[in-house]
mmCIF file of C-alpha atoms (C1' of nucleotides) in Angstrom:
data_model
loop_
_atom_site.group_PDB
_atom_site.id
_atom_site.type_symbol
_atom_site.label_atom_id
_atom_site.label_comp_id
_atom_site.label_asym_id
_atom_site.label_seq_id
_atom_site.Cartn_x
_atom_site.Cartn_y
_atom_site.Cartn_z
ATOM 1 C CA UNK A 53 -0.076 -0.005 -0.015
ATOM 2 C CA UNK A 54 1.246 3.444 -0.851
ATOM 3 C CA UNK A 55 1.772 5.812 2.148
ATOM 4 C CA UNK A 56 -1.337 7.976 2.480
ATOM 5 C CA UNK A 57 -1.268 11.206 4.529
ATOM 6 C CA UNK A 58 -3.394 10.813 7.476
ATOM 7 C CA UNK A 59 -5.858 13.574 7.864
ATOM 8 C CA UNK A 60 -6.275 15.490 10.980
ATOM 9 C CA UNK A 61 -9.496 15.129 13.300
ATOM 10 C CA UNK A 62 -11.353 18.430 12.172
ATOM 11 C CA UNK A 63 -12.586 18.921 15.779
ATOM 12 C CA UNK A 64 -8.930 18.878 16.980
ATOM 13 C CA UNK A 65 -6.838 21.958 18.040
ATOM 14 C CA UNK A 66 -4.337 23.193 15.494
ATOM 15 C CA UNK A 67 -0.960 22.361 16.562
ATOM 16 C CA UNK A 68 2.231 24.339 15.554
ATOM 17 C CA UNK A 69 4.762 21.407 15.296
ATOM 18 C CA UNK A 70 8.513 22.851 16.148
ATOM 19 C CA UNK A 71 7.601 26.231 15.694
ATOM 20 C CA UNK A 72 6.890 27.203 19.399
ATOM 21 C CA UNK A 73 10.526 26.279 20.305
ATOM 22 C CA UNK A 74 12.146 28.606 17.645
ATOM 23 C CA UNK A 75 13.240 31.851 19.143
ATOM 24 C CA UNK A 76 12.655 33.502 15.665
ATOM 25 C CA UNK A 77 9.006 32.430 15.677
ATOM 26 C CA UNK A 78 8.343 33.463 19.314
ATOM 27 C CA UNK A 79 9.871 36.856 18.544
ATOM 28 C CA UNK A 80 7.734 37.394 15.410
ATOM 29 C CA UNK A 81 4.529 36.490 17.459
ATOM 30 C CA UNK A 82 5.678 38.836 20.142
ATOM 31 C CA UNK A 83 6.277 41.547 17.672
ATOM 32 C CA UNK A 84 2.925 41.113 16.008
ATOM 33 C CA UNK A 85 1.138 41.717 19.172
ATOM 34 C CA UNK A 86 3.370 44.532 20.270
ATOM 35 C CA UNK A 87 2.781 46.326 16.853
ATOM 36 C CA UNK A 88 -0.705 45.974 17.302
ATOM 37 C CA UNK A 89 -0.990 47.531 20.799
ATOM 38 C CA UNK A 90 1.571 50.130 19.888
ATOM 39 C CA UNK A 91 -0.643 51.265 16.792
ATOM 40 C CA UNK A 92 -3.822 51.174 19.153
ATOM 41 C CA UNK A 93 -1.967 53.231 21.808
ATOM 42 C CA UNK A 94 -0.762 56.044 19.435
ATOM 43 C CA UNK A 95 -3.985 55.572 17.645
ATOM 44 C CA UNK A 96 -4.807 59.069 16.705
ATOM 45 C CA UNK A 97 -1.365 60.294 16.173
ATOM 46 C CA UNK A 98 -0.442 57.917 13.079
ATOM 47 C CA UNK A 99 3.048 57.351 14.387
ATOM 48 C CA UNK A 100 4.648 53.925 13.700
ATOM 49 C CA UNK A 101 7.252 52.395 15.863
ATOM 50 C CA UNK A 102 9.719 53.334 13.148
ATOM 51 C CA UNK A 103 8.557 57.087 13.165
ATOM 52 C CA UNK A 104 8.740 57.115 16.840
ATOM 53 C CA UNK A 105 12.235 55.943 16.894
ATOM 54 C CA UNK A 106 13.179 58.412 14.336
ATOM 55 C CA UNK A 107 11.817 61.259 16.472
ATOM 56 C CA UNK A 108 13.583 59.958 19.594
ATOM 57 C CA UNK A 109 17.009 59.794 17.447
ATOM 58 C CA UNK A 110 16.540 63.225 15.911
ATOM 59 C CA UNK A 111 15.861 64.889 19.355
ATOM 60 C CA UNK A 112 18.902 63.110 20.800
ATOM 61 C CA UNK A 113 21.294 64.241 17.929
ATOM 62 C CA UNK A 114 19.891 67.583 16.808
ATOM 63 C CA UNK A 115 21.541 68.540 13.547
ATOM 64 C CA UNK A 116 22.354 64.890 12.407
ATOM 65 C CA UNK A 117 22.290 64.141 8.627
ATOM 66 C CA UNK A 118 19.766 62.103 6.900
ATOM 67 C CA UNK A 119 22.652 59.711 6.115
ATOM 68 C CA UNK A 120 23.239 59.264 9.731
ATOM 69 C CA UNK A 121 19.727 58.812 10.568
ATOM 70 C CA UNK A 122 19.565 55.957 7.886
ATOM 71 C CA UNK A 123 22.447 54.114 9.395
ATOM 72 C CA UNK A 124 20.872 54.540 13.001
ATOM 73 C CA UNK A 125 17.408 53.373 11.814
ATOM 74 C CA UNK A 126 19.098 50.515 9.436
ATOM 75 C CA UNK A 127 16.996 52.020 6.704
ATOM 76 C CA UNK A 128 18.082 52.929 3.115
ATOM 77 C CA UNK A 129 18.942 56.678 2.488
ATOM 78 C CA UNK A 130 16.159 56.623 0.029
ATOM 79 C CA UNK A 131 13.664 55.221 2.508
ATOM 80 C CA UNK A 132 14.711 58.010 5.043
ATOM 81 C CA UNK A 133 13.838 60.763 2.375
ATOM 82 C CA UNK A 134 9.989 59.747 2.520
ATOM 83 C CA UNK A 135 10.323 59.416 6.343
ATOM 84 C CA UNK A 136 11.685 62.753 6.765
ATOM 85 C CA UNK A 137 9.114 64.074 4.069
ATOM 86 C CA UNK A 138 6.452 62.589 6.152
ATOM 87 C CA UNK A 139 7.539 64.166 9.315
ATOM 88 C CA UNK A 140 8.519 67.404 7.750
ATOM 89 C CA UNK A 141 5.067 67.773 6.164
ATOM 90 C CA UNK A 142 3.591 67.430 9.622
ATOM 91 C CA UNK A 143 5.676 70.223 10.705
ATOM 92 C CA UNK A 144 7.489 67.927 13.335
ATOM 93 C CA UNK A 145 10.899 67.967 11.862
ATOM 94 C CA UNK A 146 12.855 70.588 9.838
ATOM 95 C CA UNK A 147 15.570 70.147 7.284
ATOM 96 C CA UNK A 148 18.032 72.933 7.917
ATOM 97 C CA UNK A 149 21.155 73.647 5.785
ATOM 98 C CA UNK A 150 24.035 72.005 7.576
ATOM 99 C CA UNK A 151 27.152 74.297 8.335
ATOM 100 C CA UNK A 152 29.955 73.509 6.334
ATOM 101 C CA UNK A 153 28.544 70.955 3.626
ATOM 102 C CA UNK A 154 25.999 72.249 1.328
ATOM 103 C CA UNK A 155 24.966 68.870 0.168
ATOM 104 C CA UNK A 156 23.581 67.516 3.466
ATOM 105 C CA UNK A 157 20.632 68.545 5.517
ATOM 106 C CA UNK A 158 20.785 69.129 9.462
ATOM 107 C CA UNK A 159 17.502 67.627 11.070
ATOM 108 C CA UNK A 160 16.113 69.032 13.988
ATOM 109 C CA UNK A 161 12.617 68.733 15.717
ATOM 110 C CA UNK A 162 10.346 71.615 15.496
ATOM 111 C CA UNK A 163 8.925 72.845 18.833
ATOM 112 C CA UNK A 164 5.584 71.102 17.708
ATOM 113 C CA UNK A 165 7.782 68.023 17.167
ATOM 114 C CA UNK A 166 9.285 68.347 20.582
ATOM 115 C CA UNK A 167 5.945 68.859 22.199
ATOM 116 C CA UNK A 168 4.297 65.865 20.204
ATOM 117 C CA UNK A 169 7.356 63.569 21.179
ATOM 118 C CA UNK A 170 6.768 64.295 25.099
ATOM 119 C CA UNK A 171 2.953 63.136 24.646
ATOM 120 C CA UNK A 172 4.274 60.085 22.694
ATOM 121 C CA UNK A 173 6.878 59.236 25.339
ATOM 122 C CA UNK A 174 4.263 58.887 27.833
ATOM 123 C CA UNK A 175 2.101 56.740 25.877
ATOM 124 C CA UNK A 176 4.858 54.614 24.712
ATOM 125 C CA UNK A 177 5.732 54.238 28.506
ATOM 126 C CA UNK A 178 2.169 52.959 28.822
ATOM 127 C CA UNK A 179 2.565 50.721 26.175
ATOM 128 C CA UNK A 180 5.736 49.296 27.460
ATOM 129 C CA UNK A 181 4.007 48.757 30.698
ATOM 130 C CA UNK A 182 1.275 46.726 29.067
ATOM 131 C CA UNK A 183 3.539 44.406 26.900
ATOM 132 C CA UNK A 184 5.620 43.606 30.119
ATOM 133 C CA UNK A 185 2.637 43.345 32.537
ATOM 134 C CA UNK A 186 3.491 39.750 33.034
ATOM 135 C CA UNK A 187 7.097 40.218 33.658
ATOM 136 C CA UNK A 188 8.875 41.209 36.886
ATOM 137 C CA UNK A 189 11.248 44.246 36.812
ATOM 138 C CA UNK A 190 14.087 41.591 36.991
ATOM 139 C CA UNK A 191 12.545 39.729 33.938
ATOM 140 C CA UNK A 192 12.148 42.868 31.786
ATOM 141 C CA UNK A 193 15.901 43.397 32.402
ATOM 142 C CA UNK A 194 16.924 39.996 31.543
ATOM 143 C CA UNK A 195 14.673 40.065 28.528
ATOM 144 C CA UNK A 196 16.398 43.282 27.198
ATOM 145 C CA UNK A 197 19.893 41.748 27.883
ATOM 146 C CA UNK A 198 19.096 38.587 26.106
ATOM 147 C CA UNK A 199 17.693 40.327 22.916
ATOM 148 C CA UNK A 200 20.953 42.347 22.756
ATOM 149 C CA UNK A 201 22.816 39.184 22.626
ATOM 150 C CA UNK A 202 20.945 38.230 19.181
ATOM 151 C CA UNK A 203 23.292 39.228 16.392
ATOM 152 C CA UNK A 204 25.157 41.817 18.148
ATOM 153 C CA UNK A 205 27.510 42.113 15.128
ATOM 154 C CA UNK A 206 24.588 43.837 13.265
ATOM 155 C CA UNK A 207 24.063 46.518 15.737
ATOM 156 C CA UNK B 39 17.736 85.084 25.073
ATOM 157 C CA UNK B 40 15.276 82.568 23.362
ATOM 158 C CA UNK B 41 16.227 78.991 23.880
ATOM 159 C CA UNK B 42 18.204 77.737 21.005
ATOM 160 C CA UNK B 43 18.637 74.162 20.186
ATOM 161 C CA UNK B 44 22.229 73.077 20.737
ATOM 162 C CA UNK B 45 23.487 71.132 17.785
ATOM 163 C CA UNK B 46 25.319 68.074 18.402
ATOM 164 C CA UNK B 47 29.086 67.779 17.588
ATOM 165 C CA UNK B 48 29.136 66.192 14.066
ATOM 166 C CA UNK B 49 32.211 64.293 15.052
ATOM 167 C CA UNK B 50 30.345 62.518 17.964
ATOM 168 C CA UNK B 51 28.713 59.109 17.789
ATOM 169 C CA UNK B 52 24.908 59.067 17.357
ATOM 170 C CA UNK B 53 22.977 58.281 20.535
ATOM 171 C CA UNK B 54 19.579 56.599 20.867
ATOM 172 C CA UNK B 55 18.066 58.418 23.777
ATOM 173 C CA UNK B 56 15.752 56.058 25.750
ATOM 174 C CA UNK B 57 15.127 53.586 22.905
ATOM 175 C CA UNK B 58 17.790 51.054 24.006
ATOM 176 C CA UNK B 59 15.654 50.261 27.379
ATOM 177 C CA UNK B 60 12.601 49.705 25.529
ATOM 178 C CA UNK B 61 11.600 45.900 25.038
ATOM 179 C CA UNK B 62 9.798 46.865 21.846
ATOM 180 C CA UNK B 63 12.795 48.522 20.404
ATOM 181 C CA UNK B 64 15.167 45.825 21.232
ATOM 182 C CA UNK B 65 12.723 43.275 20.000
ATOM 183 C CA UNK B 66 12.338 44.935 16.685
ATOM 184 C CA UNK B 67 16.223 45.425 16.284
ATOM 185 C CA UNK B 68 16.452 41.763 16.756
ATOM 186 C CA UNK B 69 13.965 40.870 14.423
ATOM 187 C CA UNK B 70 15.389 43.010 11.488
ATOM 188 C CA UNK B 71 18.777 41.112 12.112
ATOM 189 C CA UNK B 72 17.099 37.600 12.351
ATOM 190 C CA UNK B 73 14.882 38.387 9.233
ATOM 191 C CA UNK B 74 18.087 39.313 7.212
ATOM 192 C CA UNK B 75 19.730 36.117 8.308
ATOM 193 C CA UNK B 76 16.917 34.014 7.681
ATOM 194 C CA UNK B 77 16.452 35.310 4.081
ATOM 195 C CA UNK B 78 20.132 34.809 3.547
ATOM 196 C CA UNK B 79 19.982 31.246 4.779
ATOM 197 C CA UNK B 80 17.055 30.211 2.691
ATOM 198 C CA UNK B 81 18.209 32.489 0.087
ATOM 199 C CA UNK B 82 17.711 30.230 -2.973
ATOM 200 C CA UNK B 83 14.369 28.880 -1.838
ATOM 201 C CA UNK B 84 12.426 32.188 -1.781
ATOM 202 C CA UNK B 85 10.692 31.230 1.563
ATOM 203 C CA UNK B 86 9.852 33.894 4.122
ATOM 204 C CA UNK B 87 9.416 33.194 7.772
ATOM 205 C CA UNK B 88 5.843 33.371 7.188
ATOM 206 C CA UNK B 89 5.792 30.973 4.355
ATOM 207 C CA UNK B 90 8.004 28.685 6.394
ATOM 208 C CA UNK B 91 5.564 28.914 9.384
ATOM 209 C CA UNK B 92 2.628 27.923 6.922
ATOM 210 C CA UNK B 93 4.503 24.946 5.845
ATOM 211 C CA UNK B 94 5.088 23.537 9.232
ATOM 212 C CA UNK B 95 1.615 24.191 10.280
ATOM 213 C CA UNK B 96 0.194 22.548 7.244
ATOM 214 C CA UNK B 97 2.467 19.516 7.732
ATOM 215 C CA UNK B 98 1.458 19.359 11.393
ATOM 216 C CA UNK B 99 -2.417 19.508 10.631
ATOM 217 C CA UNK B 100 -3.058 17.941 7.190
ATOM 218 C CA UNK B 101 -6.350 18.706 5.808
ATOM 219 C CA UNK B 102 -6.727 21.790 7.801
ATOM 220 C CA UNK B 103 -9.060 24.667 6.133
ATOM 221 C CA UNK B 104 -7.671 27.923 4.985
ATOM 222 C CA UNK B 105 -9.563 29.736 7.773
ATOM 223 C CA UNK B 106 -8.129 27.815 10.348
ATOM 224 C CA UNK B 107 -4.641 28.489 8.630
ATOM 225 C CA UNK B 108 -5.509 32.251 8.696
ATOM 226 C CA UNK B 109 -6.044 32.157 12.400
ATOM 227 C CA UNK B 110 -3.125 30.160 13.285
ATOM 228 C CA UNK B 111 -0.864 32.538 11.361
ATOM 229 C CA UNK B 112 -2.675 35.618 12.646
ATOM 230 C CA UNK B 113 -3.361 36.670 8.871
ATOM 231 C CA UNK B 114 -6.656 37.786 7.092
ATOM 232 C CA UNK B 115 -8.529 35.111 5.161
ATOM 233 C CA UNK B 116 -7.854 36.903 1.971
ATOM 234 C CA UNK B 117 -4.215 37.082 2.910
ATOM 235 C CA UNK B 118 -4.110 33.433 3.118
ATOM 236 C CA UNK B 119 -5.439 33.090 -0.147
ATOM 237 C CA UNK B 120 -2.589 34.559 -1.816
ATOM 238 C CA UNK B 121 -0.130 32.671 0.512
ATOM 239 C CA UNK B 122 -1.759 29.303 -0.620
ATOM 240 C CA UNK B 123 -1.865 30.517 -4.161
ATOM 241 C CA UNK B 124 1.856 31.008 -3.859
ATOM 242 C CA UNK B 125 2.648 27.778 -2.344
ATOM 243 C CA UNK B 126 0.377 25.708 -4.656
ATOM 244 C CA UNK B 127 1.859 27.560 -7.726
ATOM 245 C CA UNK B 128 5.152 26.128 -6.622
ATOM 246 C CA UNK B 129 3.571 22.643 -6.050
ATOM 247 C CA UNK B 130 4.336 22.523 -2.617
ATOM 248 C CA UNK B 131 0.785 22.402 -1.146
ATOM 249 C CA UNK B 132 -2.629 21.140 -2.761
ATOM 250 C CA UNK B 133 -6.113 22.333 -1.967
ATOM 251 C CA UNK B 134 -8.145 19.304 -1.730
ATOM 252 C CA UNK B 135 -11.955 19.174 -1.602
ATOM 253 C CA UNK B 136 -12.919 18.879 2.231
ATOM 254 C CA UNK B 137 -14.964 15.819 3.085
ATOM 255 C CA UNK B 138 -18.402 17.088 4.343
ATOM 256 C CA UNK B 139 -18.274 20.651 3.324
ATOM 257 C CA UNK B 140 -17.882 21.808 -0.172
ATOM 258 C CA UNK B 141 -17.297 25.416 0.669
ATOM 259 C CA UNK B 142 -13.939 24.714 2.219
ATOM 260 C CA UNK B 143 -10.437 23.442 1.104
ATOM 261 C CA UNK B 144 -8.436 20.704 2.865
ATOM 262 C CA UNK B 145 -4.870 21.755 2.801
ATOM 263 C CA UNK B 146 -2.051 19.353 2.419
ATOM 264 C CA UNK B 147 1.600 19.249 1.696
ATOM 265 C CA UNK B 148 2.542 17.471 -1.671
ATOM 266 C CA UNK B 149 5.396 14.965 -1.608
ATOM 267 C CA UNK B 150 7.586 17.721 -3.084
ATOM 268 C CA UNK B 151 6.368 20.048 -0.175
ATOM 269 C CA UNK B 152 7.332 17.417 2.527
ATOM 270 C CA UNK B 153 10.796 17.165 0.824
ATOM 271 C CA UNK B 154 11.266 20.828 0.652
ATOM 272 C CA UNK B 155 10.223 21.235 4.198
ATOM 273 C CA UNK B 156 12.662 18.715 5.401
ATOM 274 C CA UNK B 157 15.460 20.683 3.838
ATOM 275 C CA UNK B 158 14.276 23.999 5.108
ATOM 276 C CA UNK B 159 14.085 22.686 8.649
ATOM 277 C CA UNK B 160 17.723 21.856 8.594
ATOM 278 C CA UNK B 161 18.581 25.126 7.323
ATOM 279 C CA UNK B 162 16.304 26.940 9.853
ATOM 280 C CA UNK B 163 17.957 24.791 12.570
ATOM 281 C CA UNK B 164 21.349 26.346 11.476
ATOM 282 C CA UNK B 165 19.979 29.802 11.388
ATOM 283 C CA UNK B 166 18.632 29.390 15.050
ATOM 284 C CA UNK B 167 22.016 28.267 16.082
ATOM 285 C CA UNK B 168 23.507 31.329 14.485
ATOM 286 C CA UNK B 169 21.167 33.863 16.088
ATOM 287 C CA UNK B 170 21.730 32.038 19.451
ATOM 288 C CA UNK B 171 25.348 31.832 19.153
ATOM 289 C CA UNK B 172 25.743 34.228 22.182
ATOM 290 C CA UNK B 173 23.125 32.426 24.306
ATOM 291 C CA UNK B 174 23.672 29.713 26.398
ATOM 292 C CA UNK B 175 21.271 26.638 26.214
ATOM 293 C CA UNK B 176 19.772 28.049 29.518
ATOM 294 C CA UNK B 177 19.644 31.431 28.153
ATOM 295 C CA UNK B 178 17.710 30.370 25.028
ATOM 296 C CA UNK B 179 15.144 28.553 27.033
ATOM 297 C CA UNK B 180 14.773 31.758 29.255
ATOM 298 C CA UNK B 181 14.468 33.980 26.294
ATOM 299 C CA UNK B 182 11.638 31.783 24.721
ATOM 300 C CA UNK B 183 9.775 31.812 28.142
ATOM 301 C CA UNK B 184 10.160 35.463 28.618
ATOM 302 C CA UNK B 185 8.886 36.157 24.893
ATOM 303 C CA UNK B 186 5.859 33.823 25.655
ATOM 304 C CA UNK B 187 4.966 36.330 28.481
ATOM 305 C CA UNK B 188 4.495 39.040 26.212
ATOM 306 C CA UNK B 189 0.706 39.634 25.429
ATOM 307 C CA UNK B 190 -0.078 36.116 25.972
ATOM 308 C CA UNK B 191 -3.716 37.082 25.493
ATOM 309 C CA UNK B 192 -3.191 37.421 21.932
ATOM 310 C CA UNK B 193 -1.611 33.925 21.266
ATOM 311 C "C1'" DT C 100 -28.427 34.163 7.964
ATOM 312 C "C1'" DA C 101 -23.653 32.916 8.649
ATOM 313 C "C1'" DT C 102 -19.365 30.974 6.826
ATOM 314 C "C1'" DT C 103 -15.660 29.871 3.078
ATOM 315 C "C1'" DG C 104 -12.996 31.297 -0.192
ATOM 316 C "C1'" DT C 105 -12.317 34.674 -3.585
ATOM 317 C "C1'" DT C 106 -11.274 39.203 -6.098
ATOM 318 C "C1'" DA C 107 -10.539 43.889 -6.450
ATOM 319 C "C1'" DT C 108 -8.065 47.386 -4.614
ATOM 320 C "C1'" DA C 109 -5.287 50.016 -1.700
ATOM 321 C "C1'" DC C 110 -1.833 51.105 1.714
ATOM 322 C "C1'" DT C 111 2.720 50.597 4.264
ATOM 323 C "C1'" DC C 112 7.173 49.731 4.286
ATOM 324 C "C1'" DT C 113 11.054 48.909 2.053
ATOM 325 C "C1'" DA C 114 14.832 48.465 -1.551
ATOM 326 C "C1'" DT C 115 17.349 49.435 -6.136
ATOM 327 C "C1'" DA C 116 19.039 52.162 -9.714
ATOM 328 C "C1'" DA C 117 19.710 56.180 -11.695
ATOM 329 C "C1'" DC C 118 20.143 61.296 -11.302
ATOM 330 C "C1'" DT C 119 21.768 66.125 -9.419
ATOM 331 C "C1'" DA C 120 24.651 68.997 -6.737
ATOM 332 C "C1'" DT C 121 28.103 69.417 -4.146
ATOM 333 C "C1'" DA C 122 32.696 67.931 -2.155
ATOM 334 C "C1'" DT D 113 35.899 60.156 -7.782
ATOM 335 C "C1'" DA D 114 32.935 59.717 -3.956
ATOM 336 C "C1'" DT D 115 29.024 61.563 -1.044
ATOM 337 C "C1'" DA D 116 24.209 63.383 0.214
ATOM 338 C "C1'" DG D 117 19.984 63.679 -0.985
ATOM 339 C "C1'" DT D 118 16.476 62.748 -4.379
ATOM 340 C "C1'" DT D 119 13.220 60.546 -7.795
ATOM 341 C "C1'" DA D 120 11.086 57.007 -10.177
ATOM 342 C "C1'" DT D 121 9.873 52.637 -9.677
ATOM 343 C "C1'" DA D 122 8.917 48.161 -8.079
ATOM 344 C "C1'" DG D 123 7.979 44.246 -4.810
ATOM 345 C "C1'" DA D 124 6.553 42.089 -0.388
ATOM 346 C "C1'" DG D 125 3.173 41.902 3.030
ATOM 347 C "C1'" DT D 126 -0.860 43.143 4.725
ATOM 348 C "C1'" DA D 127 -6.008 44.605 5.327
ATOM 349 C "C1'" DT D 128 -10.986 46.071 3.879
ATOM 350 C "C1'" DA D 129 -15.063 45.512 1.339
ATOM 351 C "C1'" DA D 130 -17.865 43.449 -1.658
ATOM 352 C "C1'" DC D 131 -19.217 38.900 -3.792
ATOM 353 C "C1'" DA D 132 -20.475 33.827 -5.156
ATOM 354 C "C1'" DA D 133 -21.143 29.281 -3.263
ATOM 355 C "C1'" DT D 134 -22.607 26.636 0.262
ATOM 356 C "C1'" DA D 135 -24.011 25.677 4.891
#
DNA sequence: TATTGTTATACTCTATAACTATA
DNA sequence: TATAGTTATAGAGTATAACAATA
């Protein structure tokens, strides 16, 4: 007799094979959930995790060039152009002329950008509390430390 | 004098403000690196983490319906249509007629699908070893356990 | 009425390649 | 020659809404 695939009991639970043991899989699942909560938390502001990160980096490094922002965010230079377009259209970021190199832009938050970022940071802190609701303070620290050990050579 | 934004020293390193302490941020960084290594590892096979996960789930639950696959992968039903189209076009998955309900498809791996999945699983195991290269066996286990505690209500 | 799969459509995120202006 | 920013374009991945077939 040829080997036939045994079909599953349609009433049975779906199983996930070896997936749940994979770090990559659990990380992806966690991120899907995190992304949804993030979007819901910042709902009215139309700010993605990527845009939030860019705002934080620009605030921490006022005057940085787009190429530097691209490196810091792991995005292509061309992708950063639309990202900055987006933030500038909303008057959160300004492209200033950089002192000493007329090719590059010096990025800065506008006062409105700074004010918005303050609000966002409060909301993101709440979001972090929610995602870590089942983790002790010590576990949260451990988690960050372990995540930092994944492909540290690419950071 | 009006408060002026102090520009950063152009020779200085870029800093990341409060981002590195955020679980969500570290998770995103880790995932970007993992995704790139995954793609490189499975390079010639054109299989994304999502497609790999779908193959594993179909193998573990032969005969499952598209709607069930959608739930398991956290994708919309319509997204699963193109996912299955993709795998069926490559003769890795078959849509069989489901016994007892002519609306639904019973999904199964083809022999070619099973053979490919075996190869992929070996490659993914290598990929996991690489991403966890800096983690002890105990740390790997801890990491998975901690990740499972993030928004468990969405799993 | 409700569910399954499907289609048409659109939106977000991202990259590659080619261009320009400056260095 | 090389770099900074830009544009045009394309591809992946995803979702929403409306529909036909079937339950």
